[in-house]
XYZ file of C-alpha atoms in Angstrom:
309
model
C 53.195 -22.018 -6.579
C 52.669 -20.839 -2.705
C 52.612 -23.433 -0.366
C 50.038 -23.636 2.348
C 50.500 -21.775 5.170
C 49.445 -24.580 7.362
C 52.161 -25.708 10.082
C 53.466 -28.716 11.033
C 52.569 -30.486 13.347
C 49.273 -28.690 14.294
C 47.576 -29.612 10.480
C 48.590 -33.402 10.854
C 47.821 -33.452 14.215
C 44.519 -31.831 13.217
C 43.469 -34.290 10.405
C 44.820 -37.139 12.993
C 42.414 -36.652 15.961
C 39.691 -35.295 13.974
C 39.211 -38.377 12.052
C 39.990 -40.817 15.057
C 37.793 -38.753 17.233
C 34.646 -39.028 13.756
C 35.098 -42.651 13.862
C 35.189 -43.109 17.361
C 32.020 -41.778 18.085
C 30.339 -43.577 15.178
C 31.368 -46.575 17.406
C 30.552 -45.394 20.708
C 26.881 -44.728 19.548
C 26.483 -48.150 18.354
C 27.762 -49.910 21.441
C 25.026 -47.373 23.140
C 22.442 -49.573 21.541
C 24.443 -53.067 21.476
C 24.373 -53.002 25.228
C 28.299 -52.658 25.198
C 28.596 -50.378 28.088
C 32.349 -50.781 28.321
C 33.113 -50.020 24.623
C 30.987 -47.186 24.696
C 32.560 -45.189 27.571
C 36.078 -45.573 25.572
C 34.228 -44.610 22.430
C 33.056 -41.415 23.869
C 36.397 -41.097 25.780
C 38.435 -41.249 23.168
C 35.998 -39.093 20.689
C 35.561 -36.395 23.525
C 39.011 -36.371 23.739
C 39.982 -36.069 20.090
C 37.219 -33.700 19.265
C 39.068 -31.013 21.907
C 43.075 -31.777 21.155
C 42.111 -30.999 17.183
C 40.463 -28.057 17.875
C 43.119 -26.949 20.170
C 45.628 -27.839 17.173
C 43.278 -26.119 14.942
C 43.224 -22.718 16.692
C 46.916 -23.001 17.607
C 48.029 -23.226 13.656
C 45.218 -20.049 13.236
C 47.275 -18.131 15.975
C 44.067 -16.518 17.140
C 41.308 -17.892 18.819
C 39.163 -15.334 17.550
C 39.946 -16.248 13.769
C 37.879 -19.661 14.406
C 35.004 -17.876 15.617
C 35.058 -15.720 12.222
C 34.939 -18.634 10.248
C 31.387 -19.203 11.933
C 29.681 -15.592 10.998
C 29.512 -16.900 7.419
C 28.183 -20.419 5.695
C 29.607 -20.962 2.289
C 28.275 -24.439 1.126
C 30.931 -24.198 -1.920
C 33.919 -23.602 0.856
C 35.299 -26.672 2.296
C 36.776 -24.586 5.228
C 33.869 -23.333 6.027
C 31.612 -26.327 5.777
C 34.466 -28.295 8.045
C 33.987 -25.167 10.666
C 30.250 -26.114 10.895
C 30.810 -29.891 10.955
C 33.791 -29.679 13.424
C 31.433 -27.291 16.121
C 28.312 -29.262 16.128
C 30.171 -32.539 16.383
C 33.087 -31.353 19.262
C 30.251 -30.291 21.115
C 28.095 -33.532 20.904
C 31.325 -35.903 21.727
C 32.962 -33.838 24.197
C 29.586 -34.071 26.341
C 28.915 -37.565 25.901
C 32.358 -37.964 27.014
C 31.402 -35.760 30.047
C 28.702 -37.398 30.597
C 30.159 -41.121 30.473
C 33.443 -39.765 33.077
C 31.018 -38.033 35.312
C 28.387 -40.683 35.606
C 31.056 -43.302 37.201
C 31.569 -40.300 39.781
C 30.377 -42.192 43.072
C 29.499 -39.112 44.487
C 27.488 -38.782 41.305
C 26.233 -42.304 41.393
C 25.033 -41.702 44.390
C 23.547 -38.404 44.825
C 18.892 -38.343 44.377
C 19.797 -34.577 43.110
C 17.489 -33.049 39.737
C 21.540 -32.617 38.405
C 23.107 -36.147 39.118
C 20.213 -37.912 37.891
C 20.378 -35.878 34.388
C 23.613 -36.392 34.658
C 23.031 -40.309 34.668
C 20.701 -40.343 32.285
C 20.854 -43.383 29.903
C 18.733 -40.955 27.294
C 21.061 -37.746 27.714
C 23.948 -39.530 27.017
C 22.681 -41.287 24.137
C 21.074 -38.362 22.926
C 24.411 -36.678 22.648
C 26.364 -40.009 21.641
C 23.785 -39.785 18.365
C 24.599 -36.488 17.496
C 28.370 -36.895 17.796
C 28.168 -40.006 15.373
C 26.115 -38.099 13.109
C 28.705 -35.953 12.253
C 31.805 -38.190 12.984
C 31.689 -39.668 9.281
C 32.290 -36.017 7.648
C 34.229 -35.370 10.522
C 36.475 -37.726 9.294
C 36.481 -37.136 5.767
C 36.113 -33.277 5.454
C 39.690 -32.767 5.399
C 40.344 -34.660 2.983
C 37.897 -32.555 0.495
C 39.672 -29.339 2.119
C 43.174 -30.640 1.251
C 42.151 -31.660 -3.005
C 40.458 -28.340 -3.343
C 43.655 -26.682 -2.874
C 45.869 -26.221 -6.175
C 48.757 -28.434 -4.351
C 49.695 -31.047 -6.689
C 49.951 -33.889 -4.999
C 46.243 -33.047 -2.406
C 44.564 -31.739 -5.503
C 45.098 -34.983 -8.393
C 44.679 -37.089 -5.830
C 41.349 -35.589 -4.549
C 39.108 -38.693 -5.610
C 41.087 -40.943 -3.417
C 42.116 -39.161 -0.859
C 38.598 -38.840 1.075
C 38.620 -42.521 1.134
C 42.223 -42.294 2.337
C 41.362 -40.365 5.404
C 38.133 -42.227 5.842
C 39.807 -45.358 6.002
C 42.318 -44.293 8.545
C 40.259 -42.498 10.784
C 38.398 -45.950 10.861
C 41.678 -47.947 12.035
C 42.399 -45.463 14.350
C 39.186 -44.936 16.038
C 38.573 -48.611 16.361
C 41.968 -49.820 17.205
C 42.495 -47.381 19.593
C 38.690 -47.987 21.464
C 39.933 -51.507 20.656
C 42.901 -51.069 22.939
C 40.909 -49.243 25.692
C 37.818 -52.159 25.841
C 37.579 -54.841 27.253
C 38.039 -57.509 24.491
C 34.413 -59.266 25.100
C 33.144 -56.230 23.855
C 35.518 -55.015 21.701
C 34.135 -57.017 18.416
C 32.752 -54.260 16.290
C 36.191 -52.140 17.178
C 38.177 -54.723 16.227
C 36.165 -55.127 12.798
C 36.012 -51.402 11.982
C 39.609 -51.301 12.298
C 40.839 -54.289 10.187
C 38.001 -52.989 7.845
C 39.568 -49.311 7.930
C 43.169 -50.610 7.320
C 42.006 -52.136 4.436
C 40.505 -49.250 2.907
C 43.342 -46.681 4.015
C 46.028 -49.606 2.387
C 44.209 -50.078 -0.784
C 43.207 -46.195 -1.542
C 46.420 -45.030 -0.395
C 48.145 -47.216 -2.805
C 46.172 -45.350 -5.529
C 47.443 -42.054 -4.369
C 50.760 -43.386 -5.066
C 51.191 -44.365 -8.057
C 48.024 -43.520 -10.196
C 48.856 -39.918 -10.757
C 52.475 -39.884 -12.931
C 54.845 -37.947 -11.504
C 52.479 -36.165 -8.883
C 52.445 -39.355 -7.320
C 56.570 -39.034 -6.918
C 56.714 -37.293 -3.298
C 54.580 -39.659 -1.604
C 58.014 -41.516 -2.402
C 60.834 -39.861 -1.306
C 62.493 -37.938 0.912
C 60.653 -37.376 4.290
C 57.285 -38.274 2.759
C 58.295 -41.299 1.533
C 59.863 -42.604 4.652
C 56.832 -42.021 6.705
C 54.516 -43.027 4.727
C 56.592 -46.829 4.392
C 56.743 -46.806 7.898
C 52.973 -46.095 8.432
C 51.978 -48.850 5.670
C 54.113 -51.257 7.694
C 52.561 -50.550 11.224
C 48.653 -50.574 9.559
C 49.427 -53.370 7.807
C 50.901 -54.934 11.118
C 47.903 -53.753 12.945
C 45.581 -55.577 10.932
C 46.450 -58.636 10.739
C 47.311 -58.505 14.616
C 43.496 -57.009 15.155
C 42.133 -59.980 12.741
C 44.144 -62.514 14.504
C 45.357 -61.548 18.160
C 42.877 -59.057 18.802
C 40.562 -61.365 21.452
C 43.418 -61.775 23.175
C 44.070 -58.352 25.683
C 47.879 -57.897 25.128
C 47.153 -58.338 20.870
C 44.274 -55.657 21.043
C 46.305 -53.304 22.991
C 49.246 -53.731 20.644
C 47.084 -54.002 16.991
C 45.608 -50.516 18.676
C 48.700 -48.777 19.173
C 49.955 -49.662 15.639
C 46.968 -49.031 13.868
C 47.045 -45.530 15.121
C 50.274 -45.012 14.484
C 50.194 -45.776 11.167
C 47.309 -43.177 10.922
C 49.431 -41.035 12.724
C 51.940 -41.285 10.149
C 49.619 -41.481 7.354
C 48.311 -37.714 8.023
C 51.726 -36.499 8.134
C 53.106 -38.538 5.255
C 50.356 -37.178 2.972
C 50.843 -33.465 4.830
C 54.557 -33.648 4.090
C 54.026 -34.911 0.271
C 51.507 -31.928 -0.709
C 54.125 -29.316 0.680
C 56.541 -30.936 -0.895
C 54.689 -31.244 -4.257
C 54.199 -27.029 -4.094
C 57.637 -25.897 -3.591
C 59.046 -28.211 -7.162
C 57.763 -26.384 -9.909
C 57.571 -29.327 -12.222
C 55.155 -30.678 -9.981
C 53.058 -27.842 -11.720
C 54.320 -27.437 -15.114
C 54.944 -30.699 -16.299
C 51.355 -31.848 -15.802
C 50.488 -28.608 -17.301
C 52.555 -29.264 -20.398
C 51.035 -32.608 -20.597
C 47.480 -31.164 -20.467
C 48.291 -29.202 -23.276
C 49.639 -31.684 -25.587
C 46.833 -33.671 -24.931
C 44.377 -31.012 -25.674
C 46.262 -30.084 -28.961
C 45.979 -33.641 -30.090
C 42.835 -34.323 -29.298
C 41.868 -31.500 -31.568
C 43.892 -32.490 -34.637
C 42.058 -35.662 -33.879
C 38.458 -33.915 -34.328
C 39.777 -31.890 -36.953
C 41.315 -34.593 -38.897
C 37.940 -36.763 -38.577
C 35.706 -33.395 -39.416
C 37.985 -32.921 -42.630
């Protein structure tokens, strides 16, 4: 089998910060309408921020910048890549201005300007405008990648491929939240600190599916390279939960849950990364499941044609 041609780190660094930055902004709309000013400037921050870094990473790993703008001539609603291309525009471009617009509003020259521009740029309504289109698309944001990564013929994405949204999903969750978590104040940090311990949960419970419910594809989320960072990410989520659930309204036990949730997400991306290149450079990754496909096929039709005869 050919591996990927993805590279490391842009790809995990790609999944990473797209999936913080999806969740993020899911969060940073709702404290919009929660009166939670303080959560929702990090919210935006840190979505704004993501959204840019992964496309950065993104065109990097394409070695053109010009190859990203191709994927946009054509919509293929059966491509992955190329739905991902018109879910990753729309929603960099909604999150990297409500970020704008959050960091330029507490501009005091801004704040205190009667101009036509520095009172749209104040605007409660702009901002939330933009904040609502951001979290629109922050939940496929976050997920997407996970879909592009099973439809590939790499053993270890592609049996997996049930799971692994949820994977992603879950992590981009405790990231998001533990890392707005981390950046907020913690009297308005509650729904952060939720999403987080909620994400960790799902990433933790999924990701132990991926491991061990597919035979031997399951093996090099185990060892080797793989293996070791994906032990060490389970340990810092798992850590970061149960410090979110119960330090987190304390400042120094939100800042530290946040920093090992999104490690452990961190780690996550590039354990999984590492395991699916691993997976397509073993052939019996390939042909042993193959072989067992067969067998099963060949008995299940003695079966029908024993119970026809």
């Amino acid at each position: 089998m050919k591996s990927a041609v993805w590279k490391t780190p842009d790809v995990p660094l790609y999944l990473f910060l797209g999936g913080a930055a999806g969740a993020s902004a899911v969060l940073g709309a709702g404290a919009e309408f929660t009166d939670r000013p303080a959560l929702a400037r990090s919210a935006h921050l840190i979505a704004g921020g993501g959204a840019i870094a992964s496309v950065g990473f993104l065109i990097h790993d394409l070695g053109r910048p010009e190859r990203f703008l191709h994927m946009l001539r054509v919509f293929k609603p059966t491509s992955p890549l190329s739905v991902g291309s018109y879910i990753l525009s729309p929603f960099s471009t909604a999150a990297g201005g409500a970020a704008a617009l959050s960091l330029l509003g507490s501009v005091p020259a801004v704040r205190r300007s009667s101009g036509w521009l520095p009172k749209l740029i104040r605007s409660t309504g702009l901002r939330r405008t933009a904040s609502v289109g951001a979290a629109a698309f922050g939940g496929p944001m976050a997920a997407y990648t996970a879909v592009l990564l099973a439809n590939t013929a790499t053993p270890s994405w592609h049996e997996p491929g049930n799971q692994l949204p949820f994977v992603f999903t879950g992590s981009a969750l405790a990231a998001g939240g533990g890392l707005s978590m981390a950046f907020t104040p913690v009297d308005q940090a509650g729904p952060a600190r939720k999403a987080a311990v909620v994400g960790a949960a799902v990433e933790l419970a999924a990701m132990h599916k991926v491991e061990n419910d597919h035979g031997i594809v399951s093996e090099p989320f185990h060892i080797g390279r793989a293996g070791t960072t994906l032990r060490i990410a389970k340990a810092c989520t798992t850590a970061g939960a149960i410090g979110a659930a119960v330090l987190g309204g304390k400042r120094w036990g939100a800042v530290a849950s946040g920093a090992l949730l999104a490690t452990g997400s961190l780690l996550t991306r590039f354990g999984v990364f590492d395991a699916g290149m691993a997976s397509s450079k073993d052939p019996k990754y390939v042909v042993i499941p193959q072989r067992a496909r067969m067998a099963a096929r060949a008995e299940a039709a003695a079966a029908a044609a024993s119970t026809g005869g």
